[in-house]
mmCIF file of C-alpha atoms in Angstrom:
data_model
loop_
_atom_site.group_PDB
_atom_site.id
_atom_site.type_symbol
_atom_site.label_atom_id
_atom_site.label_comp_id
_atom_site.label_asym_id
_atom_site.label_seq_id
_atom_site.Cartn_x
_atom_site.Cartn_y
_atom_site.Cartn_z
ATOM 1 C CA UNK A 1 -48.590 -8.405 -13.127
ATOM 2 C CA UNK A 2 -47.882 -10.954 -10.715
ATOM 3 C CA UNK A 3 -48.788 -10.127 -7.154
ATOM 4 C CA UNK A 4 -47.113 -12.895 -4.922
ATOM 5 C CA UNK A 5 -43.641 -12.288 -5.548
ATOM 6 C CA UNK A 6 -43.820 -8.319 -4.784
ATOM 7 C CA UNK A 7 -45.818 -8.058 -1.697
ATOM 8 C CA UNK A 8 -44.322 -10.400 0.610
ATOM 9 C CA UNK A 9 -40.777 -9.349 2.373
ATOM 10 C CA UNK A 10 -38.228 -10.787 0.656
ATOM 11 C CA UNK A 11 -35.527 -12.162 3.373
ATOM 12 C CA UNK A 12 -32.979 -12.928 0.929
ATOM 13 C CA UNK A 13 -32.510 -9.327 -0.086
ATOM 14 C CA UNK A 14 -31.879 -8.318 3.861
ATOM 15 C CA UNK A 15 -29.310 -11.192 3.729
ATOM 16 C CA UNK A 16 -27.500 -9.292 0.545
ATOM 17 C CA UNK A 17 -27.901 -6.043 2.572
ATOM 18 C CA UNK A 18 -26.260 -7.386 5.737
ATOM 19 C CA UNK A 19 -23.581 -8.914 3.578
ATOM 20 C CA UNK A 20 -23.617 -5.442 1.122
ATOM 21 C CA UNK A 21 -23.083 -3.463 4.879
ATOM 22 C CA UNK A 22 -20.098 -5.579 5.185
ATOM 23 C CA UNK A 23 -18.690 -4.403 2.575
ATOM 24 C CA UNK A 24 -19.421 -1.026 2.624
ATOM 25 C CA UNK A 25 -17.709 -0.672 6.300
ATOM 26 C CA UNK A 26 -14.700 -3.008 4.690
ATOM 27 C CA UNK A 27 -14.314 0.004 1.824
ATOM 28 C CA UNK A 28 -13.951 2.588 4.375
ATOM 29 C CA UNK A 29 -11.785 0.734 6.846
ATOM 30 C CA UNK A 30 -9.120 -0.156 4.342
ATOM 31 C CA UNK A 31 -7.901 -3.397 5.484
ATOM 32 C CA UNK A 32 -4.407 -3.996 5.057
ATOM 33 C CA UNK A 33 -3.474 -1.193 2.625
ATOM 34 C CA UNK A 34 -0.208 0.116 5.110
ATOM 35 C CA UNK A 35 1.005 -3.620 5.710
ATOM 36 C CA UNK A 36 2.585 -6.542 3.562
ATOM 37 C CA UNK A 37 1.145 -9.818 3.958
ATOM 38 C CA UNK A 38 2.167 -13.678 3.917
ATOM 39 C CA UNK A 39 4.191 -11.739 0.861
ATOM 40 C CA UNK A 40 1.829 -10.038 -0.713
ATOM 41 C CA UNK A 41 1.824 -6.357 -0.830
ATOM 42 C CA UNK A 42 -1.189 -4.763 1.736
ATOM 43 C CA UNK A 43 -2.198 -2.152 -1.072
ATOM 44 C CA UNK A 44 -3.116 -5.105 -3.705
ATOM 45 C CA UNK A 45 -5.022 -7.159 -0.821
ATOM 46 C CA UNK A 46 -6.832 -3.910 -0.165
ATOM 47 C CA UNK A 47 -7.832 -3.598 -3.961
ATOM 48 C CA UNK A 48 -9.265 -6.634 -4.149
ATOM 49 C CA UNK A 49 -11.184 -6.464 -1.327
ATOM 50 C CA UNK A 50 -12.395 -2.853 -2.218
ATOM 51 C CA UNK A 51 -13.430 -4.216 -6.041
ATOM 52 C CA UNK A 52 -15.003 -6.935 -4.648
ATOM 53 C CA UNK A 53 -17.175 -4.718 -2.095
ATOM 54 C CA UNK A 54 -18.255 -2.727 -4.959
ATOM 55 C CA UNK A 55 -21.813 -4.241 -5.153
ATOM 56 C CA UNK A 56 -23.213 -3.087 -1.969
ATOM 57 C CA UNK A 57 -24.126 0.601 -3.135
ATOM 58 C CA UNK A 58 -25.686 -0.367 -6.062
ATOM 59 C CA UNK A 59 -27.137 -2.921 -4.335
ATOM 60 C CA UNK A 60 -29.025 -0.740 -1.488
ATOM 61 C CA UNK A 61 -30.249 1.807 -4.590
ATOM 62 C CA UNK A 62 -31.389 -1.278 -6.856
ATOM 63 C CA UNK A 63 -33.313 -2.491 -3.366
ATOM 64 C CA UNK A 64 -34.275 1.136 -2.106
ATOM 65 C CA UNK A 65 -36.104 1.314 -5.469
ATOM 66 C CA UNK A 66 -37.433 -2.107 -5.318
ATOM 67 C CA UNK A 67 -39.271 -1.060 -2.106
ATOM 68 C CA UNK A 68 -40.805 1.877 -3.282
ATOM 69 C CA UNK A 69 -42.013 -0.217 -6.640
ATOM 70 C CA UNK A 70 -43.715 -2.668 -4.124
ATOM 71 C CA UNK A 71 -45.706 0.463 -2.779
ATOM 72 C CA UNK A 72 -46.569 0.704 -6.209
ATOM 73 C CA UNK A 73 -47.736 -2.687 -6.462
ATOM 74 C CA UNK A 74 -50.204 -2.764 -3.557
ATOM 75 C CA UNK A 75 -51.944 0.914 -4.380
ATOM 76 C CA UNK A 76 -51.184 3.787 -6.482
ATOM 77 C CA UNK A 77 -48.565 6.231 -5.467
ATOM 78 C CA UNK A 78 -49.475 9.460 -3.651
ATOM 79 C CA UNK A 79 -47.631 12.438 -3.104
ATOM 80 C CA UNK A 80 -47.829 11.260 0.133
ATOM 81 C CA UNK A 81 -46.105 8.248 0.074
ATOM 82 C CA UNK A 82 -43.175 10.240 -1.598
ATOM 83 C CA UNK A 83 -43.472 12.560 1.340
ATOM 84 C CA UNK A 84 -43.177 10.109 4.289
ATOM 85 C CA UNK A 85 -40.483 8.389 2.447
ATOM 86 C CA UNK A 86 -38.291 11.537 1.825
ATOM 87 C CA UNK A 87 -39.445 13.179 5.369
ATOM 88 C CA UNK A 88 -38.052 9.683 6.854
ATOM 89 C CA UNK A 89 -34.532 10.124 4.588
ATOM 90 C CA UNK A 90 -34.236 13.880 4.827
ATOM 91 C CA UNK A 91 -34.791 13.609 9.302
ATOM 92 C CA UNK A 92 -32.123 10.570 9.156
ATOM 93 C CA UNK A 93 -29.760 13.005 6.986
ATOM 94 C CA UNK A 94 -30.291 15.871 8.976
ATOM 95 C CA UNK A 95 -29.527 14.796 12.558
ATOM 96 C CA UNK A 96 -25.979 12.511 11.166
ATOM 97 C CA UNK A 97 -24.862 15.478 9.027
ATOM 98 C CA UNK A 98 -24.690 17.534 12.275
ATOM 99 C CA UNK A 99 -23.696 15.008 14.315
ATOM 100 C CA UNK A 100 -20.305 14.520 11.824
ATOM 101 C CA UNK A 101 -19.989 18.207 11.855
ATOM 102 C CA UNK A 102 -20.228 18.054 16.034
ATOM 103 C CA UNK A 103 -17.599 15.579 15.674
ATOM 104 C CA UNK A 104 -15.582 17.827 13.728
ATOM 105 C CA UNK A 105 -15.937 20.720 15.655
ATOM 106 C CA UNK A 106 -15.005 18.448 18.914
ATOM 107 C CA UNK A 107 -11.384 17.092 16.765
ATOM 108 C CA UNK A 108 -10.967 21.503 16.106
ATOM 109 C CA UNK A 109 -11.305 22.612 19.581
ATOM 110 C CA UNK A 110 -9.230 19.156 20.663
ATOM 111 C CA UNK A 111 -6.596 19.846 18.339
ATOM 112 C CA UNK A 112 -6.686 23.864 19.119
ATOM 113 C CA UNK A 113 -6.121 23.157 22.923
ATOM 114 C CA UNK A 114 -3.216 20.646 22.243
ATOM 115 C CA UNK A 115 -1.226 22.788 19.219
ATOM 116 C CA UNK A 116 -2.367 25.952 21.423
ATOM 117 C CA UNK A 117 -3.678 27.568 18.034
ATOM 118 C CA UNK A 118 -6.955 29.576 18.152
ATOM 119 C CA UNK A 119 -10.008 28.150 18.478
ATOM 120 C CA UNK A 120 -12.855 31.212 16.836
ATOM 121 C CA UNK A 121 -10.438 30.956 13.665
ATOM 122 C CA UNK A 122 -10.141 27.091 12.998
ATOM 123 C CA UNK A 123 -13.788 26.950 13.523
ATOM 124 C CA UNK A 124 -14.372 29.768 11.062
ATOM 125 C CA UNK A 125 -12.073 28.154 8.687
ATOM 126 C CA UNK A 126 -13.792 24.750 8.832
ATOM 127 C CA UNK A 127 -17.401 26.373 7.812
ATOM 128 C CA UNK A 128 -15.895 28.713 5.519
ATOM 129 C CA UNK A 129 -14.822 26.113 3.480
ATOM 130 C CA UNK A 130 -17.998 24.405 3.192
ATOM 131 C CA UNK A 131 -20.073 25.076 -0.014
ATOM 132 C CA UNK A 132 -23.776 24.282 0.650
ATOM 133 C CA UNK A 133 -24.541 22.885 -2.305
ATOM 134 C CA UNK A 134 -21.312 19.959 -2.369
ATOM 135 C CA UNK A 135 -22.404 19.807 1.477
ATOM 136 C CA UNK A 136 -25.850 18.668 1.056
ATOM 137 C CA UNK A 137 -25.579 16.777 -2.153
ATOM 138 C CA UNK A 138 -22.095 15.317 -2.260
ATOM 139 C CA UNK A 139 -21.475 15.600 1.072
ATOM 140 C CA UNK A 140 -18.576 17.387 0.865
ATOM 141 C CA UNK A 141 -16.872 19.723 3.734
ATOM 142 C CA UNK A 142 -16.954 17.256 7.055
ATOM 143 C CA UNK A 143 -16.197 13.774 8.104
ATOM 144 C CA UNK A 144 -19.557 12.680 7.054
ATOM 145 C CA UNK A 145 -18.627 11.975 3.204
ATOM 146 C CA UNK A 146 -20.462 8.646 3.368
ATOM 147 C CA UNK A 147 -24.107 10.722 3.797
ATOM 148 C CA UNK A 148 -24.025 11.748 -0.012
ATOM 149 C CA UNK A 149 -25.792 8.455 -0.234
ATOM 150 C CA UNK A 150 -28.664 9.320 1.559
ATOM 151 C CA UNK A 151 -29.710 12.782 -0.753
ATOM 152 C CA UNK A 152 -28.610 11.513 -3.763
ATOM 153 C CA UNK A 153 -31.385 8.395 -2.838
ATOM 154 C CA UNK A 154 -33.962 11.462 -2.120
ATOM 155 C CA UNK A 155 -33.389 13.047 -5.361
ATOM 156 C CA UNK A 156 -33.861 9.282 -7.294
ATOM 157 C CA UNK A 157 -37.276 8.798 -5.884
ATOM 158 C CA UNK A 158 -38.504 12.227 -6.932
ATOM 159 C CA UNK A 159 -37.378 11.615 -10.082
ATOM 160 C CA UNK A 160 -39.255 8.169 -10.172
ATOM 161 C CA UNK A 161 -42.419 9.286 -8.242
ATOM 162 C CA UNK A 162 -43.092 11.873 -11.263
ATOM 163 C CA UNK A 163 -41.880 9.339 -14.112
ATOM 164 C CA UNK A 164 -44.238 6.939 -12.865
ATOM 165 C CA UNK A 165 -46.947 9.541 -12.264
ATOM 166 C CA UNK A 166 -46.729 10.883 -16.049
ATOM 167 C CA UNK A 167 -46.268 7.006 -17.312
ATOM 168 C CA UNK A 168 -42.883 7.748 -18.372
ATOM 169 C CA UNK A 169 -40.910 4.626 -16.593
ATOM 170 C CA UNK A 170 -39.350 2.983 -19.273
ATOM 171 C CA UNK A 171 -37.974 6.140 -21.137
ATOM 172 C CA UNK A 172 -36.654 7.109 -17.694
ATOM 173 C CA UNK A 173 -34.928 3.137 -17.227
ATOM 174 C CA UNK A 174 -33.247 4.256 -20.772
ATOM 175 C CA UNK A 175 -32.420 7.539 -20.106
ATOM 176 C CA UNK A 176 -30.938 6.358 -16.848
ATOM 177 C CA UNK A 177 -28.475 3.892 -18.821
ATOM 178 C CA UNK A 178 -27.188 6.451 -20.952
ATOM 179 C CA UNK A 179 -26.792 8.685 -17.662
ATOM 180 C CA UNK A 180 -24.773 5.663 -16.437
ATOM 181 C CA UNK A 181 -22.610 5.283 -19.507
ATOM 182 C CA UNK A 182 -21.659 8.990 -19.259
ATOM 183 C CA UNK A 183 -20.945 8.732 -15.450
ATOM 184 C CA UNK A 184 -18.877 5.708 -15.921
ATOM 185 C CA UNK A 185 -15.938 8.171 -17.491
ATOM 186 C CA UNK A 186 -16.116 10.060 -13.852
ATOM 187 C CA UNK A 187 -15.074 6.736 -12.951
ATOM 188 C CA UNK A 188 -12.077 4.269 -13.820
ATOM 189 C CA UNK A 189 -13.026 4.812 -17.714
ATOM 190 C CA UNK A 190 -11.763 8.173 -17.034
ATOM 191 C CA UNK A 191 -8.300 6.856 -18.330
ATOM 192 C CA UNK A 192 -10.029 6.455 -21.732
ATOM 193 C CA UNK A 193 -12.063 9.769 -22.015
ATOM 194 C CA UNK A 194 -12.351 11.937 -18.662
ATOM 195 C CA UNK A 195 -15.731 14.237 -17.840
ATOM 196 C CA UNK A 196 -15.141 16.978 -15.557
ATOM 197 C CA UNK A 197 -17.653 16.617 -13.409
ATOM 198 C CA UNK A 198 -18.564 14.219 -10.253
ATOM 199 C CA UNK A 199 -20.506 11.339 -11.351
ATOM 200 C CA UNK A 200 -20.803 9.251 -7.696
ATOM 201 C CA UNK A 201 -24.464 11.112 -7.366
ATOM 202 C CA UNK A 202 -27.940 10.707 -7.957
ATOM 203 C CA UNK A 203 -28.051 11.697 -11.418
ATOM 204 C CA UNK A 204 -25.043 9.238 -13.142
ATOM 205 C CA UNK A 205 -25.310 6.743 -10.506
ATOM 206 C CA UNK A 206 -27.930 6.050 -8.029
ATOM 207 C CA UNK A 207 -31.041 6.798 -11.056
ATOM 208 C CA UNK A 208 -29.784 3.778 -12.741
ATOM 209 C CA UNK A 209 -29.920 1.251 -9.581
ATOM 210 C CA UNK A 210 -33.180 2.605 -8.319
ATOM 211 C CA UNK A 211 -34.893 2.888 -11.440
ATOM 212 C CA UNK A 212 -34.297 -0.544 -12.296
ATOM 213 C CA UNK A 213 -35.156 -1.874 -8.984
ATOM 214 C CA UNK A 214 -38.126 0.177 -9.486
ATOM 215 C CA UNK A 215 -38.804 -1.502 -12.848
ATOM 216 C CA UNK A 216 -38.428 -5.046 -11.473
ATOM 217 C CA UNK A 217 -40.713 -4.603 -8.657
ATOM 218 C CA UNK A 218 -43.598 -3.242 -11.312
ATOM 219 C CA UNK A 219 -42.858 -5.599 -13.900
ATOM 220 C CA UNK A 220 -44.506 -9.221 -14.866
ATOM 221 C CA UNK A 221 -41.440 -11.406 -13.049
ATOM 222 C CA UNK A 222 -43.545 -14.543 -12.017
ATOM 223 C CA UNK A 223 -40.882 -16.134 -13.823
ATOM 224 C CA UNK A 224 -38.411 -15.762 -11.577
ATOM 225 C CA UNK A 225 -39.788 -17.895 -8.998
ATOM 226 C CA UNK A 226 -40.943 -20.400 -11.444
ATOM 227 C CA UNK A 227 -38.014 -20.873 -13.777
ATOM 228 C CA UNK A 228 -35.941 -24.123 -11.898
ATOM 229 C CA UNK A 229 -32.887 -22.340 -11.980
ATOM 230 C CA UNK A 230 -30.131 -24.261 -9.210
ATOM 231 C CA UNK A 231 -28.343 -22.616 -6.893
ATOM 232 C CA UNK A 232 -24.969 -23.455 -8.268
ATOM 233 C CA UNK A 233 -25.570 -21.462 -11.343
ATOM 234 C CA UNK A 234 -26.373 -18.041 -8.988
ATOM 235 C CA UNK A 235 -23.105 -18.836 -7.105
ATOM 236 C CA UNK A 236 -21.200 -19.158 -10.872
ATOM 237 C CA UNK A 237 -22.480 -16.275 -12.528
ATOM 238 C CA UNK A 238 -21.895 -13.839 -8.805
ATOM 239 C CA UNK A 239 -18.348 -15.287 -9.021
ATOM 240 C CA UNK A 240 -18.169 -14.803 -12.779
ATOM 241 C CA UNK A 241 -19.159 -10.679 -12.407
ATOM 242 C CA UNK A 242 -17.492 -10.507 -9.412
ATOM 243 C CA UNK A 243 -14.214 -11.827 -11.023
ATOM 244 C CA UNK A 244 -14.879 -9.973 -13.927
ATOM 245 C CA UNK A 245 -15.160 -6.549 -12.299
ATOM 246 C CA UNK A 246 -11.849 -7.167 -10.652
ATOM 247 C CA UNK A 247 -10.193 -7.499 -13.425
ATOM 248 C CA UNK A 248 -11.959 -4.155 -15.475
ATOM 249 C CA UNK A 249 -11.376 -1.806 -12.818
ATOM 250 C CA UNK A 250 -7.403 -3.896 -12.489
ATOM 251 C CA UNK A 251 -7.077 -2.841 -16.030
ATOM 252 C CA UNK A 252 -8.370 0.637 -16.299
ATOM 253 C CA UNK A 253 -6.675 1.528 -13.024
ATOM 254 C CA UNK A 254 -3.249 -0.270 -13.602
ATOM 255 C CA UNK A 255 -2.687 0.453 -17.508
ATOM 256 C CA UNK A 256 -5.004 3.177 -18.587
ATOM 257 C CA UNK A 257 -4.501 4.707 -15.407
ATOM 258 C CA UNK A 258 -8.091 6.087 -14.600
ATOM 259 C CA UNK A 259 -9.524 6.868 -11.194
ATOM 260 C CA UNK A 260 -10.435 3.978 -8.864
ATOM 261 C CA UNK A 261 -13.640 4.098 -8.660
ATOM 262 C CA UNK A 262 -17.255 3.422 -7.596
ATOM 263 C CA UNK A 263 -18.860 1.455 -9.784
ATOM 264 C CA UNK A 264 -18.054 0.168 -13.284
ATOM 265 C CA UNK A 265 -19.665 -2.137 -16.312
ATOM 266 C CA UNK A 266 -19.575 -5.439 -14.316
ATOM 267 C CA UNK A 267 -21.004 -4.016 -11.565
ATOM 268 C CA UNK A 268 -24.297 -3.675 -13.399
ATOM 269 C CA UNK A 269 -24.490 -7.242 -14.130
ATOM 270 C CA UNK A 270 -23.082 -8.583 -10.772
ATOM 271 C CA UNK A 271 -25.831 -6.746 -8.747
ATOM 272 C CA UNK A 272 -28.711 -7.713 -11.497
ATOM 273 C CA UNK A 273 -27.686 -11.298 -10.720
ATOM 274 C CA UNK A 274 -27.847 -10.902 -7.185
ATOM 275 C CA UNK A 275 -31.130 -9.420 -7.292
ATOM 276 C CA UNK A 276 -32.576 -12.213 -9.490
ATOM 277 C CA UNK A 277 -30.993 -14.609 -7.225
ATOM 278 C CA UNK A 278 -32.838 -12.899 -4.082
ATOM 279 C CA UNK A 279 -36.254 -12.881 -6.035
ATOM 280 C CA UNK A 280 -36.047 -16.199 -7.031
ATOM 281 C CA UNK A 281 -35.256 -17.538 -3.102
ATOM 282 C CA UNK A 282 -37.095 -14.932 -1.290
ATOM 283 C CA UNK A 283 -36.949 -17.073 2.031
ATOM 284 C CA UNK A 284 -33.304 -17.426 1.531
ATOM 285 C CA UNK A 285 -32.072 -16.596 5.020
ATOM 286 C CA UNK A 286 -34.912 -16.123 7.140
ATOM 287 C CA UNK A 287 -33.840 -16.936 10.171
ATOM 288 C CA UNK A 288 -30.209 -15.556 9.948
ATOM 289 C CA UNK A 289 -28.282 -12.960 11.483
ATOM 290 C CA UNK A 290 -27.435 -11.510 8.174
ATOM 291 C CA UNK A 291 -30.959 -11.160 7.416
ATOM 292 C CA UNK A 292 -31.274 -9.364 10.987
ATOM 293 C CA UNK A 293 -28.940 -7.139 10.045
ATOM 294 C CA UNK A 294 -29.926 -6.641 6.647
ATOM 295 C CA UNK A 295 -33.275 -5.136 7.861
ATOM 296 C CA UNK A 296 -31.324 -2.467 10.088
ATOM 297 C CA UNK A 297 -28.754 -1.828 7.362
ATOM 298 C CA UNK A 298 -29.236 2.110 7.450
ATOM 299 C CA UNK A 299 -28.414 2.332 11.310
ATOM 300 C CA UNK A 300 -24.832 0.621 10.748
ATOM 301 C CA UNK A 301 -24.109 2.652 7.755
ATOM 302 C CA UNK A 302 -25.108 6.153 9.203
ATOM 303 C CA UNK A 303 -22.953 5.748 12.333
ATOM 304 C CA UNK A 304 -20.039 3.698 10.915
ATOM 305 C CA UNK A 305 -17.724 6.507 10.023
ATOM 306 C CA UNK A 306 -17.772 8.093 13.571
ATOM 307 C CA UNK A 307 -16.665 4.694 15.037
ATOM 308 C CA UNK A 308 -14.028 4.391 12.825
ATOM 309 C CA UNK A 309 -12.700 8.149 12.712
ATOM 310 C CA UNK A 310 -13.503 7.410 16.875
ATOM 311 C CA UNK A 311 -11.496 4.315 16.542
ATOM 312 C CA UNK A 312 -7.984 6.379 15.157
ATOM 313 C CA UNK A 313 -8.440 9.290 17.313
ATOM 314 C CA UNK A 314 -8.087 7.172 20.188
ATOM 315 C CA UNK A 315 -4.946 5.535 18.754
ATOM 316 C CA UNK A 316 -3.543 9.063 18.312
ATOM 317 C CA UNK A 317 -4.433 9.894 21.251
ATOM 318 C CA UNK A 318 -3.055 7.199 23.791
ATOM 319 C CA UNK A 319 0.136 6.817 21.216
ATOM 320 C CA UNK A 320 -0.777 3.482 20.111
ATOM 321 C CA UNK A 321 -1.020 4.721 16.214
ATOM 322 C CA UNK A 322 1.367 1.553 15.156
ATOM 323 C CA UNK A 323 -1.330 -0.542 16.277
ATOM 324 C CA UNK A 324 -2.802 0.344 13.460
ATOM 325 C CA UNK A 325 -0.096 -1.648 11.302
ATOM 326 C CA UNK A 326 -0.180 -4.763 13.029
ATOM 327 C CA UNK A 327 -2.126 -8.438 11.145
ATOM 328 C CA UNK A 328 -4.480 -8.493 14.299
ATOM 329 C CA UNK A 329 -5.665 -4.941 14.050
ATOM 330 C CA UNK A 330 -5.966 -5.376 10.348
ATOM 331 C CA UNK A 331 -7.653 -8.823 10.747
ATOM 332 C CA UNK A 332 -10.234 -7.815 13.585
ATOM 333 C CA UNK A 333 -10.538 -4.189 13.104
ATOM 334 C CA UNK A 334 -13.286 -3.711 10.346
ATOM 335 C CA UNK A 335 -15.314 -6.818 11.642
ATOM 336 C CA UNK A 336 -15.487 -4.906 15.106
ATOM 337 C CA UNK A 337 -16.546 -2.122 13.388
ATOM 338 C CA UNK A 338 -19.468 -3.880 11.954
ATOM 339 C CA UNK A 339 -20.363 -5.089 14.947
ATOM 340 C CA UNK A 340 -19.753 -2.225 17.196
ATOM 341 C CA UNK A 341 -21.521 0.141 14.775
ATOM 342 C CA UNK A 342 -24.811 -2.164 14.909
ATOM 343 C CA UNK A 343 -24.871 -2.079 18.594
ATOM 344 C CA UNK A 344 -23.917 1.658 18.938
ATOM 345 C CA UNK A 345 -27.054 2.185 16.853
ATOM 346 C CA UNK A 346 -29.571 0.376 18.897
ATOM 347 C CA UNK A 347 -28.392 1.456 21.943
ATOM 348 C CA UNK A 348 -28.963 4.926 20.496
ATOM 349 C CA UNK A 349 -32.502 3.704 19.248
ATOM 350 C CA UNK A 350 -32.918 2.554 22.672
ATOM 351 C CA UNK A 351 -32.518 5.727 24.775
ATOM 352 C CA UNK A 352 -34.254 7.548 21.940
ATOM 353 C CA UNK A 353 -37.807 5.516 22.894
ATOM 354 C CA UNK A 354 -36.569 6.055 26.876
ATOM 355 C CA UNK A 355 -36.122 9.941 26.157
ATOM 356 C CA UNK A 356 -39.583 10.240 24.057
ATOM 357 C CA UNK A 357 -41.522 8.100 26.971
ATOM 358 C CA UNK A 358 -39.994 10.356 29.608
ATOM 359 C CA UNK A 359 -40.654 13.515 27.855
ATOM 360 C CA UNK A 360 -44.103 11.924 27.632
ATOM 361 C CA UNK A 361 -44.608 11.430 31.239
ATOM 362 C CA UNK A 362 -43.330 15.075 32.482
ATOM 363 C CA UNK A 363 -45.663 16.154 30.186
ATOM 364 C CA UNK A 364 -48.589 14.424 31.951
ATOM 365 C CA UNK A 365 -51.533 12.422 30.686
ATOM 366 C CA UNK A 366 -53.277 13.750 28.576
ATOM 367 C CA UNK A 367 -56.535 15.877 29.817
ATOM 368 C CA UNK A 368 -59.720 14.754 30.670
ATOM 369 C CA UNK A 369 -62.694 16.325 29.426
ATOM 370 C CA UNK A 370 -65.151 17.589 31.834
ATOM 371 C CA UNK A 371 -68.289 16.553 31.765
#
């Protein structure tokens, strides 16, 4: 097993997670889907853009399991390590699913006081309607639908903690594959042959990713950094999948007429080559801002959502909602999301350290013993 490649930081991954962020916040803004541009129609520029952003998930599971395979690398895994990596996950999803359900509850009692409807009732309609089960793992009910992400990575790293406990890793990397094929008719094969059940979880999605990140970080791959592969032919095969996946999910959308989404056949290979490109230049990037990013990747993606949902309300509010259909909004608006979202979250970190040290201090110095 070779040593080198696993326990060092890889820089070129953070790069591909800053990049994979991107993208994510690029999915959920929608860029020019209501507009036409330079005579092309807003809803095709928006496809493409959405395909082509279709790594980044996969990406942060394949990584997120990569990571925990390095812990794996330097010592044996302990129920411990599973339990300081879930406690850290299971906090983070905890304190944004309420904060998206504050927000909610805000836009109710907003929206009661300006339609003059009652207040007690909306409220009791919006938690009625939430199941606890699609609320915690699907994160369905509130405006936090991006946070399924976060449980469904929980539930993959139980999984792998006991498969890797009981030696059982590579029939869990196959078992994961066929989980994928299945899930993949949730998706845009669902034109061919439809399941009727959600497959954008743990089980049919994330398990694949993770496990095989897993895999990768325990497995002999010296030859990876050895192998004089250029950098041209990492740039031609991304462009190749990338290109590719385009036109799958173009063809099972637009003639077979399955459901968008998530993730499809390509996808599998795009983000493999990605990965193999970011093992074989782990220094790729050092020094960037992308890299910087990268490394604080979960703070943009947790708070993202409010500052776009943030971002409309205020439009609605001040009657600037055609804004929203203009090429500079359109152009500018999910790159200042990026940005504003990365800064929102450090400031947050920020006052977070200045509210523990204060709470620290009106709690006095510790005791001295007596002598």
């Amino acid at each position: 097993m070779s040593g080198g490649l696993q326990l060092e930081r890889n820089y070129a991954v953070d790069v591909v997670k800053g990049l994979g962020m991107l993208a994510i916040v690029t999915i959920h803004t929608n860029p020019f889907r209501n507009m036409s541009f330079a005579g092309f129609s807003g809803a095709t520029i928006d496809f493409i853009l959405d395909t082509l952003s279709r790594f980044a998930v996969p990406f942060f599971f394949m990584a997120a399991g990569y990571l925990f395979g390095q812990k794996a690398v330097r010592e044996p895994l302990r129920t411990l390590h599973l339990k300081k990596y879930i406690g850290k996950l299971a906090k983070l999803y905890a304190v944004w699913q309420i904060a998206y359900i504050l927000y909610d509850v805000c836009l109710i009692a907003a929206r009661s006081v300006l339609e003059k409807t009652e207040f007690p009732t909306a409220v009791a309609a919006y938690f009625g309607a939430m199941h606890p089960l699609k609320l915690v793992y699907y994160s369905v009910g509130n405006s936090g639908y991006h946070l399924w992400y976060l449980p469904s990575l929980m539930a993959c790293m139980v999984v792998i903690f006991i498969c890797y406990k009981y030696k059982a890793m590579k029939g869990l990397l196959w078992a994961s594959v066929l989980l994928h094929g299945v899930g993949l008719f949730g998706q845009a094969y669902s034109g061919l042959f439809a399941v009727s059940f959600p497959t954008r979880d743990a089980l049919f999605f994330g398990l694949f990713y993770t496990t095989l990140g897993f895999v990768f970080a325990q497995g002999n791959i010296g030859w990876i950094r050895n192998r004089r592969a250029a950098k041209a032919n990492y740039i031609i095969w991304i462009l190749a999948f990338s290109l590719l996946q385009l036109a799958e999910r173009a063809i099972l959308v637009g003639w077979f007429r399955g459901n968008p989404g998530d993730y499809f056949v390509s996808t599998a290979l795009l983000v493999i080559v990605l990965f193999l490109a970011a093992l074989h230049r782990p220094h790729a990037g050092k020094d960037s801002i992308w890299a910087a990013i990268g490394s604080k990747s979960a703070g943009i993606f947790v708070i993202h959502v409010l500052v776009i949902n943030g971002s409309h309300l205020a439009l609605l509010l001040t009657g600037y909602e055609r804004v929203a259909e203009t090429l500079a909004w359109n152009l500018l608006f999910t790159p200042l999301v990026f940005v504003a979202s990365y800064f929102a979250y450090e400031f947050l970190q920020r006052w977070k350290g200045r509210l523990l040290s204060f709470r620290w201090v009106t709690a006095g110095a510790p005791r001295q013993r007596r002598a």
